[in-house]
Short mmCIF file of C-alpha atoms in Angstrom, two decimals:
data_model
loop_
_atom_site.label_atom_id
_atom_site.label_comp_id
_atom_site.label_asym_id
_atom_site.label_seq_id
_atom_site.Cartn_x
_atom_site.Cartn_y
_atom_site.Cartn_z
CA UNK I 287 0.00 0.00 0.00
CA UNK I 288 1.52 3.33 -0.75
CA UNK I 289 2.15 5.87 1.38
CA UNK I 290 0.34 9.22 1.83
CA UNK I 291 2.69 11.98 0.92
CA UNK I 292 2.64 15.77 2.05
CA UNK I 293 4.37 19.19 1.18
CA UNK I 294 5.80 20.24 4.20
CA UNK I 295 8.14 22.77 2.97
CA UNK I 296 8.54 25.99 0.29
CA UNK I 297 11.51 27.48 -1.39
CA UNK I 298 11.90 29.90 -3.98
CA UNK I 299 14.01 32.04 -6.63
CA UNK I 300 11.62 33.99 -8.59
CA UNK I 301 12.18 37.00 -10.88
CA UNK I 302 9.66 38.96 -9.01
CA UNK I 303 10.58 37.71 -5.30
CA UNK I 304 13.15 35.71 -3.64
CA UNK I 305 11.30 33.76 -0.82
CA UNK I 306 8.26 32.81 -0.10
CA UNK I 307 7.24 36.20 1.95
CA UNK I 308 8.20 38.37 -1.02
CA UNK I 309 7.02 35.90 -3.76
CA UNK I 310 3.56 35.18 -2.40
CA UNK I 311 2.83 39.03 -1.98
CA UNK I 312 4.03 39.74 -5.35
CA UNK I 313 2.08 37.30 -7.30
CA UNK I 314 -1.33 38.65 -4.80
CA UNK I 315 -0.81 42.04 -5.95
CA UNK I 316 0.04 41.31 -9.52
CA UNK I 317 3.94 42.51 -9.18
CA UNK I 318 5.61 41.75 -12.53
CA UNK I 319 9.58 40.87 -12.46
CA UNK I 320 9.85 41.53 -16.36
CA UNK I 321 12.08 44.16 -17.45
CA UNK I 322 14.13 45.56 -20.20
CA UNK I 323 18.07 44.49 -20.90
CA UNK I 324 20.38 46.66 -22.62
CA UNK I 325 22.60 43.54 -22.91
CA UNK I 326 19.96 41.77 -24.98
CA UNK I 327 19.17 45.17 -27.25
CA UNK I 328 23.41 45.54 -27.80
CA UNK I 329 23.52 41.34 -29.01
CA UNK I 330 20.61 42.25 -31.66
CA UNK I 331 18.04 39.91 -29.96
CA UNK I 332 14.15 40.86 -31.20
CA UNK I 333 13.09 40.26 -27.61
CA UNK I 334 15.49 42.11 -25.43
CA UNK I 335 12.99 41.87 -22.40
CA UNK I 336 13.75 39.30 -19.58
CA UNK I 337 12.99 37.68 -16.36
CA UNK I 338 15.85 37.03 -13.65
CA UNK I 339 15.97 37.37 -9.44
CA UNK I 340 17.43 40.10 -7.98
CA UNK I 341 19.81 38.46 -5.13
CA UNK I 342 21.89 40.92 -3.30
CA UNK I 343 25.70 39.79 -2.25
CA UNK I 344 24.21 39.82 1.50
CA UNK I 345 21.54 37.22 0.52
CA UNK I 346 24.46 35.02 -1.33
CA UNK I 347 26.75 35.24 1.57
CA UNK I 348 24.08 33.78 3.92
CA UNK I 349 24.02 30.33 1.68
CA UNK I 350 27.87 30.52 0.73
CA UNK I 351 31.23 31.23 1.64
CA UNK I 352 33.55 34.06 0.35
CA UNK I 353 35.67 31.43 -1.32
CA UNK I 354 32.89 29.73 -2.56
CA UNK I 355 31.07 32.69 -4.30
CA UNK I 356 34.68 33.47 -5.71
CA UNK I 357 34.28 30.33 -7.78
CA UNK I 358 30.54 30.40 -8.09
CA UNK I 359 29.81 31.95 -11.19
CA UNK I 360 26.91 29.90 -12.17
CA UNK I 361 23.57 31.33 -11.40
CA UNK I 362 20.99 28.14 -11.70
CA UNK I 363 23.00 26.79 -8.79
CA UNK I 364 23.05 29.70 -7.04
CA UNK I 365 19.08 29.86 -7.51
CA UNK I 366 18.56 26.07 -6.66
CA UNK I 367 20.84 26.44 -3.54
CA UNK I 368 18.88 29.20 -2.20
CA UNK I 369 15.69 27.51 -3.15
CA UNK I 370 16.32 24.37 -2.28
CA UNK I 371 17.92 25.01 1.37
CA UNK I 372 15.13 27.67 1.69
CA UNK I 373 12.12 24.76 1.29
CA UNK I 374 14.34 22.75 3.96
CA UNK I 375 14.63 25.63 6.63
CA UNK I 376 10.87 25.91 6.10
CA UNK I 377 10.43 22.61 6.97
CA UNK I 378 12.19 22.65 10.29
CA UNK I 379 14.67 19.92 9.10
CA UNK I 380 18.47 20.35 10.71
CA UNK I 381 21.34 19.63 8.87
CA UNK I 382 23.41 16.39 9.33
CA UNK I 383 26.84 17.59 11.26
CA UNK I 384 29.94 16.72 9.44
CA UNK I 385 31.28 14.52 11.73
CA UNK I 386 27.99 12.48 12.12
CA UNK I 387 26.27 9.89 9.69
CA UNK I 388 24.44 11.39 6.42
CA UNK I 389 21.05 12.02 6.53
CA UNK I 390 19.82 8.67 4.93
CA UNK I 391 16.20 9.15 5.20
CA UNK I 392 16.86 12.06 3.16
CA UNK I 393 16.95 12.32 -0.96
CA UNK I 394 16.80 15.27 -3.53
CA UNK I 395 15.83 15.22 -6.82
CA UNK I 396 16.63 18.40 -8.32
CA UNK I 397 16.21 19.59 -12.16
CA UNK I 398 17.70 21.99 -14.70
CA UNK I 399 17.42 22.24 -18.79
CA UNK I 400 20.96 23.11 -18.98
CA UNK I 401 23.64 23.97 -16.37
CA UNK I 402 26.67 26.47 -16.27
CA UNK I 403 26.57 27.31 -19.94
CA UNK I 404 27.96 30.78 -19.13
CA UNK I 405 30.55 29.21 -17.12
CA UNK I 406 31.63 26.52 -19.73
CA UNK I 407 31.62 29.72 -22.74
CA UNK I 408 33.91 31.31 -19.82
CA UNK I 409 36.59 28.92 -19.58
CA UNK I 410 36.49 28.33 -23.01
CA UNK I 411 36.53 31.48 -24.17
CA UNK I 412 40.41 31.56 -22.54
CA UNK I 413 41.91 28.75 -23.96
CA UNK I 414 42.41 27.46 -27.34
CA UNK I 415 42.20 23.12 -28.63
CA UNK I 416 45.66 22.37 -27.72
CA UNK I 417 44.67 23.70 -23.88
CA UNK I 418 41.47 22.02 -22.92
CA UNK I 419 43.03 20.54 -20.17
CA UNK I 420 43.05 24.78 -18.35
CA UNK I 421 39.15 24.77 -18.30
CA UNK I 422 39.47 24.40 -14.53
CA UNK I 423 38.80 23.20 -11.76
CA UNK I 424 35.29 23.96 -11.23
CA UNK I 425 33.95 23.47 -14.82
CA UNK I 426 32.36 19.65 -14.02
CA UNK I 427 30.64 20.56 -10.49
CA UNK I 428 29.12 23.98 -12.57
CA UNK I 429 28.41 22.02 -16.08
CA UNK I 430 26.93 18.98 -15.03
CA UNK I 431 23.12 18.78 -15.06
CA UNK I 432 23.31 17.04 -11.54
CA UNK I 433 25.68 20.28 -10.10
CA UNK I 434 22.63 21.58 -8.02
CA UNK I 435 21.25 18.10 -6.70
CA UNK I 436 25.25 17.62 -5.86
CA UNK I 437 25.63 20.91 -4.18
CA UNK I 438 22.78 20.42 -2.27
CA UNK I 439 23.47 17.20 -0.83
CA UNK I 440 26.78 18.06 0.80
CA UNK I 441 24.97 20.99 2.17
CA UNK I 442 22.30 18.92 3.88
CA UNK I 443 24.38 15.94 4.69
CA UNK I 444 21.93 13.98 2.26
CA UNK I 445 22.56 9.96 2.01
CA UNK I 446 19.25 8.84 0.06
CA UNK I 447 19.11 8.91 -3.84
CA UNK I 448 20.03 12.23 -4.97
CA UNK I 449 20.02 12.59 -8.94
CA UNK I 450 18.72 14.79 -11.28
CA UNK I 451 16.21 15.08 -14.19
CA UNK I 452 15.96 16.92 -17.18
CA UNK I 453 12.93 17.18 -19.01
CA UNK I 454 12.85 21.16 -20.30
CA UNK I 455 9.90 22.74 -19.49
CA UNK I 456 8.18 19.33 -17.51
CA UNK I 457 11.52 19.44 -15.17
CA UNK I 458 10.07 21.28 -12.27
CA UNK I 459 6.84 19.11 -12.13
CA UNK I 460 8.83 15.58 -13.17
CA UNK I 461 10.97 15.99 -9.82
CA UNK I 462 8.09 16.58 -8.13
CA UNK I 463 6.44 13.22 -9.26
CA UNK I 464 10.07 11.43 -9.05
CA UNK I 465 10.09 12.45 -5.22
CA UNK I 466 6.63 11.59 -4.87
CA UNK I 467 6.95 7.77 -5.76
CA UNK I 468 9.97 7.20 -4.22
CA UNK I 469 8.16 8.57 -0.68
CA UNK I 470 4.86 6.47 -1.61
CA UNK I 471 6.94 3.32 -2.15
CA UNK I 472 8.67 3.58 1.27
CA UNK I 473 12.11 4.15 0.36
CA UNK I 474 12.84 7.45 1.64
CA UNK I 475 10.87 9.46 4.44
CA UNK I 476 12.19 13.02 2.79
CA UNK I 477 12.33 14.08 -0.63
CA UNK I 478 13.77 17.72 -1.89
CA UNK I 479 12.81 18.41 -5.03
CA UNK I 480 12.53 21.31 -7.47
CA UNK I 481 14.58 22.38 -10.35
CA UNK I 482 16.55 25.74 -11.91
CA UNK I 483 17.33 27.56 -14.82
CA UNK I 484 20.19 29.88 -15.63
CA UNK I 485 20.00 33.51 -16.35
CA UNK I 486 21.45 34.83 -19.51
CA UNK I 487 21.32 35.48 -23.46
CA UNK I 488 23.19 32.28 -23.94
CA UNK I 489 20.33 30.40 -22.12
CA UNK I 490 17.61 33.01 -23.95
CA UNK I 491 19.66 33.43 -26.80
CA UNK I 492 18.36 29.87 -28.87
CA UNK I 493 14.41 30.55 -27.77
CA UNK I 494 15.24 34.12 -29.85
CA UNK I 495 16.24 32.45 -32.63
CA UNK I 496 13.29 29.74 -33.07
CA UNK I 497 11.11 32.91 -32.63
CA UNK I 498 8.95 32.11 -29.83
CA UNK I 499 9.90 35.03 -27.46
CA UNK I 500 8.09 38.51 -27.78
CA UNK I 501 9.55 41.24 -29.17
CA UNK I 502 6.51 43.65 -29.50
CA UNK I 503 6.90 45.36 -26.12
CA UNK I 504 10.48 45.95 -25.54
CA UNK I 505 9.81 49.45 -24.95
CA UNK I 506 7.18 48.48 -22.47
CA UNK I 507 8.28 45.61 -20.07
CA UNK I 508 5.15 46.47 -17.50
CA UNK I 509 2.39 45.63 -20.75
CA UNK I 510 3.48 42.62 -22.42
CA UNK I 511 0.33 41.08 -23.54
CA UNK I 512 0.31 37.62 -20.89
CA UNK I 513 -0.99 34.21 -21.78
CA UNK I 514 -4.38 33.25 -23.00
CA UNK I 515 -4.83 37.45 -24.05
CA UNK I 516 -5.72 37.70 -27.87
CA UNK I 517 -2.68 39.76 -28.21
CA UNK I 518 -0.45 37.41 -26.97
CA UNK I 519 2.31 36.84 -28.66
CA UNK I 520 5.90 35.01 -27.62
CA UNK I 521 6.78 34.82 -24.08
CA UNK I 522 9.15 36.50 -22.18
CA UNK I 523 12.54 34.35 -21.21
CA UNK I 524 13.04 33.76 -17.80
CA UNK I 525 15.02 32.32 -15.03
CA UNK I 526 14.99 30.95 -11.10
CA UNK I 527 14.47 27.98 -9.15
CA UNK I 528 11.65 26.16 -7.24
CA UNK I 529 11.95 23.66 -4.73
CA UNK I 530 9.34 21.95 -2.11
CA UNK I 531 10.23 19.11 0.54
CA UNK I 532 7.87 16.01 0.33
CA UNK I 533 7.75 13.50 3.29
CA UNK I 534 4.75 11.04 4.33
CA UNK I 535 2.23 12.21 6.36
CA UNK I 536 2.83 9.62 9.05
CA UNK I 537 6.12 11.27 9.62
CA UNK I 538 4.65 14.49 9.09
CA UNK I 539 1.87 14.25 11.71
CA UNK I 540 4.24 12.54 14.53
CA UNK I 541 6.49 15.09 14.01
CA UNK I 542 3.57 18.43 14.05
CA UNK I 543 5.59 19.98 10.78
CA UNK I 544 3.09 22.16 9.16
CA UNK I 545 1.39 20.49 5.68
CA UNK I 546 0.70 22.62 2.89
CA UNK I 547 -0.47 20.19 0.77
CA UNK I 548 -1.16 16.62 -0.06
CA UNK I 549 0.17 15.15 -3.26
CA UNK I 550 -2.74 12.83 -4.27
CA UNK I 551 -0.52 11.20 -7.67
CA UNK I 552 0.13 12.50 -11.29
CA UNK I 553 1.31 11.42 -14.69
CA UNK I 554 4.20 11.49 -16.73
CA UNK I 555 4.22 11.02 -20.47
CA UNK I 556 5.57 12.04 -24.61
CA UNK I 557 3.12 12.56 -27.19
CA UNK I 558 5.92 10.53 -29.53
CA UNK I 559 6.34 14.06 -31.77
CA UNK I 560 3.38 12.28 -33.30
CA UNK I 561 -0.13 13.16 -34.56
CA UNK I 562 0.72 16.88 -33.97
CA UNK I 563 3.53 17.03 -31.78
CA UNK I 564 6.79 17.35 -32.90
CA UNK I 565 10.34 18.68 -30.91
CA UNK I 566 8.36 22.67 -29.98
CA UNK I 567 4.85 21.82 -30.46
CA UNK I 568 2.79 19.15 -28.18
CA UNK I 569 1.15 16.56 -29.33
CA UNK I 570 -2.91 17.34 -27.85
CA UNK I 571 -4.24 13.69 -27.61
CA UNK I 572 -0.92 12.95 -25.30
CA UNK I 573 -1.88 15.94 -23.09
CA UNK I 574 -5.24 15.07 -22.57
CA UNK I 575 -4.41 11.15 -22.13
CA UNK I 576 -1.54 12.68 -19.68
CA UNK I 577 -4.60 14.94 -17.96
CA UNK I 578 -6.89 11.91 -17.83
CA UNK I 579 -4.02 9.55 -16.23
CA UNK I 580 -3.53 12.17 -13.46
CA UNK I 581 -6.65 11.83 -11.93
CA UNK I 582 -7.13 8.26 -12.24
CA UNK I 583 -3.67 7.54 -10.60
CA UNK I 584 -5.01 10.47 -7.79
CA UNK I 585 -8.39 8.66 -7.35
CA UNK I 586 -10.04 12.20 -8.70
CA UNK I 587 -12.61 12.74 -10.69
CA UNK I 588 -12.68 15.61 -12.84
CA UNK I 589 -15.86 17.23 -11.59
CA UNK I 590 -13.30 17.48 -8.12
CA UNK I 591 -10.95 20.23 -10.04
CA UNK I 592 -11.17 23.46 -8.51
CA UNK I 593 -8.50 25.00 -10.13
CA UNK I 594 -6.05 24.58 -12.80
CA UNK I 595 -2.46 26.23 -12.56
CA UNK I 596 -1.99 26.01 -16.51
CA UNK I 597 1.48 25.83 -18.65
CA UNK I 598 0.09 29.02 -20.99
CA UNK I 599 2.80 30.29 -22.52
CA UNK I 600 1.98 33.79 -23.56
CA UNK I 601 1.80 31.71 -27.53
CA UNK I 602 -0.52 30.88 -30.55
CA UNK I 603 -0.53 27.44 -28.20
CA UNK I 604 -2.53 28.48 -25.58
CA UNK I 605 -6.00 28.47 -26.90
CA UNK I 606 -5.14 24.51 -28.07
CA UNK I 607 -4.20 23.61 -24.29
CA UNK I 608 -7.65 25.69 -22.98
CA UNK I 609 -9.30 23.15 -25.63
CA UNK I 610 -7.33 19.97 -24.11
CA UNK I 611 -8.05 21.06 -20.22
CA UNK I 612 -11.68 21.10 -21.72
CA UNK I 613 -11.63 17.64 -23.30
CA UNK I 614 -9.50 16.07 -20.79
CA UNK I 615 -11.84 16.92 -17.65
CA UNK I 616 -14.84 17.07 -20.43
CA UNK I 617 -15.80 21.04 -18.59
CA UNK I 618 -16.52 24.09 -20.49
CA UNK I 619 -18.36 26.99 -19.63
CA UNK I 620 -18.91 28.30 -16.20
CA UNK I 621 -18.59 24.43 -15.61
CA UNK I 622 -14.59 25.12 -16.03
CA UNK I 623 -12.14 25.34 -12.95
CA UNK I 624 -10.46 28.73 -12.41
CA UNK I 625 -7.57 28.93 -13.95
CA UNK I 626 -4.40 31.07 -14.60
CA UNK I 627 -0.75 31.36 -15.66
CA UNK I 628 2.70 32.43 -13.50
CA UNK I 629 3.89 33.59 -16.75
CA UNK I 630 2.75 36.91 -16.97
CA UNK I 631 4.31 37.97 -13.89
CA UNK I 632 7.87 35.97 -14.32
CA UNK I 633 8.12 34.95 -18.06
CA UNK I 634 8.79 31.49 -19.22
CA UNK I 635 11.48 30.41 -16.34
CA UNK I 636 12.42 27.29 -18.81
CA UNK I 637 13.11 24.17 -16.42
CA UNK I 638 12.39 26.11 -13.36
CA UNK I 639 8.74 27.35 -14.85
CA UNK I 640 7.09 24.25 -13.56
CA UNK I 641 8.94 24.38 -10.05
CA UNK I 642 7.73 27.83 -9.00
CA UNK I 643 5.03 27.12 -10.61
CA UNK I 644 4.24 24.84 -8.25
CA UNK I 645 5.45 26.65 -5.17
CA UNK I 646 2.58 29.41 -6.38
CA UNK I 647 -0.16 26.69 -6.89
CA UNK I 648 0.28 25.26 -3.27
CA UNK I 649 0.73 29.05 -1.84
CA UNK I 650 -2.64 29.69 -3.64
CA UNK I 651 -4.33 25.96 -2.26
CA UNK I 652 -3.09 26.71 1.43
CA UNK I 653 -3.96 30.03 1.75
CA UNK I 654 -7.55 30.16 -0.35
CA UNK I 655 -6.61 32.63 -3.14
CA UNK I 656 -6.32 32.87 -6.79
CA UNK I 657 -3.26 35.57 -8.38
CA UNK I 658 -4.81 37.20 -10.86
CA UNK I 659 -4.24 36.85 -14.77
CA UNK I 660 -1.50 39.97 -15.37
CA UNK I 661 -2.08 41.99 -18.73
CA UNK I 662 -5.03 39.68 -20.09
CA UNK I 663 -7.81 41.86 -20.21
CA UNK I 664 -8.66 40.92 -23.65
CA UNK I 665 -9.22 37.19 -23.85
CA UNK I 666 -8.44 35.43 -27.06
CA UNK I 667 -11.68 34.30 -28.91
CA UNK I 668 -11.18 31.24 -29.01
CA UNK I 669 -10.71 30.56 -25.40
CA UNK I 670 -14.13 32.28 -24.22
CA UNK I 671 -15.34 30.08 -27.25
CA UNK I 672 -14.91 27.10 -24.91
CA UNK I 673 -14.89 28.23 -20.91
CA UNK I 674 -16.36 31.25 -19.35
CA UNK I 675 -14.32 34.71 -18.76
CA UNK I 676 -15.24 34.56 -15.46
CA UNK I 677 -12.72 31.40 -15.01
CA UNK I 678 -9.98 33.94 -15.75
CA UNK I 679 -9.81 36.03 -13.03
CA UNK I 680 -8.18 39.53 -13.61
CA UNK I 681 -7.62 40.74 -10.05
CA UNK I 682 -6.90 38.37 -6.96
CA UNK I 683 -9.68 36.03 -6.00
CA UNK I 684 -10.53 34.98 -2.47
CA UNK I 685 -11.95 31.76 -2.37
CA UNK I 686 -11.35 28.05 -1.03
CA UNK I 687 -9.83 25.16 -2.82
CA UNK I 688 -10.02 21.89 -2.16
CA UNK I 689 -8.21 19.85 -5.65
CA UNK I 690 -6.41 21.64 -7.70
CA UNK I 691 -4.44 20.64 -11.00
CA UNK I 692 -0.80 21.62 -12.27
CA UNK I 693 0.74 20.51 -15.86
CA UNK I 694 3.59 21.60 -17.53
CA UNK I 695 4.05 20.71 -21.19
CA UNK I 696 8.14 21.10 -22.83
CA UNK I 697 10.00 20.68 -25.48
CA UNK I 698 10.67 17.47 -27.06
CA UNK I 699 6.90 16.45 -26.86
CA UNK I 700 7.10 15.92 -22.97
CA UNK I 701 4.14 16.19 -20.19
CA UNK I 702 3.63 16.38 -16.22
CA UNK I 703 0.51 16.97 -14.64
CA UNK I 704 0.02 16.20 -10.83
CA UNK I 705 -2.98 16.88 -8.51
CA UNK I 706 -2.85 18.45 -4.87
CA UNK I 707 -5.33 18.65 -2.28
CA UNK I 708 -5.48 20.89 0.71
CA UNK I 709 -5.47 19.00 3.76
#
């Protein structure tokens, strides 16, 4: 029999808030963390808006040493650290001591899309073929996709499984689900998971060139049209990290740690790039079969769906996912769950989007409120063809949820969707 499993701790990197305080009243009130880069007008991109944290050297030094921010140079670990020790503080979990045992109850399983990429270009950048040896010494812990999961775990004193996943813009909400089984099927009692994404136009600058990003509003980083608006068109980059500690609710309850949520199950699956879907665009009967396998793996039924935190990308996309939400849970009309998108407050984070995605859809479960839907005041037509405007709320909504639903959708055909309930 599995194992009930709980949230029990929040950490986040967001571009409009770092920690939960700052990022909850932020996405409340609306507060956008888009803005304008010179860097990105000088390289020639078409968007030259972007999305990144604001961390001050104070906040760094409280997570690293001197001589480690000397060699730190890579800001998706920087992000996941702070995220990820952030949802463990919150928690009220201690550190193993050095000189004591790991923690072997204890596993992480944290994400990223790619890792250090600025670094790598850096080290590079000052040598030539006949020199690769001089990349140094801290080009593997800063390049490899498991850095931040690695990091992490000689922070903590972790001795579970730590790994990491890599599944673009499903990363945030795969870890989740990773952590989640391997807590249901006994084998650890705590699970940090989350994932990151790195700041910078050589993250941004390969989104620019497939021409998905928006570059209508560069002189206006406060009114680019957000997802599921008719004038929506490309999203804005982004870049941060999530993270969330999962443990069973036996453990939970003995030990009186405060539950945000409950993870009731999920779904993971590729659409093939079949029938639709190729390496950018999804493939709509595996979203709604990925939809549909959520709740029966959760025990839900659809009519149970309060509210939706959606993938809506701020893209010609979004009316087909408001169509497969529809099909999937077969609601339309004023029959449809609320629903909204993080997007038009922090742009498309990449691999993190699904992580603080997350962190906002349990903030919003927990605490009975819905952010509102930032610069969407016209709806597309095609979307009030099929639910009710009133599902789209433009201003924050006070209200209770019970179920609630969060998918994320990436590149390469991929899906996550997994289903909360407030406890």
């Amino acid at each position: 029999m599995k194992k009930r499993v709980v949230i029990t701790g929040l950490g986040v990197v967001s571009p409009n808030g770092v920690g939960i305080a700052p990022f909850s009243d932020a996405i409340k009130n609306g507060v956008s963390g888009i803005r304008f880069f010179s860097e990105l007008r000088d390289l020639n991109f078409s968007c030259q808006l972007g999305a990144m944290p604001e961390i001050s050297d104070e906040k760094k030094r409280a997570y690293l040493s001197d001589l480690q921010l000397r060699n730190f140079l890579s800001s998706g670990i920087l992000y996941g650290i702070i995220a990820g020790m952030d949802a463990f503080k919150d928690a009220n979990l201690e550190i193993a001591k050095m000189d004591e045992a790991p923690f072997w109850d204890m596993g992480i399983v944290f994400g990223s899309g790619t890792s250090g990429v600025e670094k790598f270009r850096e080290a590079i950048y000052k040598i030539d073929d006949k020199n690769v040896r001089r990349l140094g010494s801290n080009s593997v812990a800063q390049t490899m996709t498991s850095g931040v999961s690695a990091y992490l775990a000689g922070i903590i004193g972790a001795g579970n499984w730590v790994t990491a996943n890599s599944s673009a813009c499903a990363t945030g909400t795969e870890a989740l689900l990773m952590g989640y089984e391997h807590i249901a099927q006994g084998k650890a009692t705590y699970m940090l998971c989350g994932s990151t994404s790195d700041s910078g136009p050589y993250i941004w600058g390969g989104f620019d060139a497939i021409k998905v990003t928006n570059y209508k509003h560069n002189n206006s980083p406060q009114n680019v049209e957000g997802p599921m608006s008719q004038g929506a068109s490309g999203f804005v980059p982004g870049s941060g990290a999530g993270a969330y500690i999962l443990e069973s609710l036996d453990n939970a309850e003995q030990r009186g740690a405060k539950i945000y949520a409950e993870i009731l199950g999920g779904a993971l699956n590729t659409g093939g790039q079949r029938l639709g879907g190729s390496m950018t665009a999804p493939n709509s009967t595996a979203i709604q079969n990925c939809i549909q396998n959520a709740l029966t793996d959760s025990n839900v039924d659809a009519s149970e769906i309060d509210y939706i935190n959606g993938h809506l990308t701020a893209t010609t996309k979004d009316p087909d996912e408001i169509e497969n939400w529809s099909l999937a849970l077969n609601r339309n009309g004023d029959d449809f769950p609320y629903i909204n998108s993080l997007k038009g407050m922090v742009g498309h984070c990449l691999a993190a989007s699904g992580s603080i995605e997350i962190v906002s859809s349990i903030l919003q479960l927990n605490e009975g409120f819905i952010f509102p839907n930032v610069n969407c005041d016209v709806l597309h037509p095609k979307i009030t063809a099929i639910i009710s405007p009133e599902k789209i709320s433009m201003k924050l909504r006070k209200t209770s949820l019970q179920t609630i639903a969060k998918a994320s959708f990436g590149f390469g055909d991929v899906n996550a969707c997994a289903i909360f309930k407030k406890i």
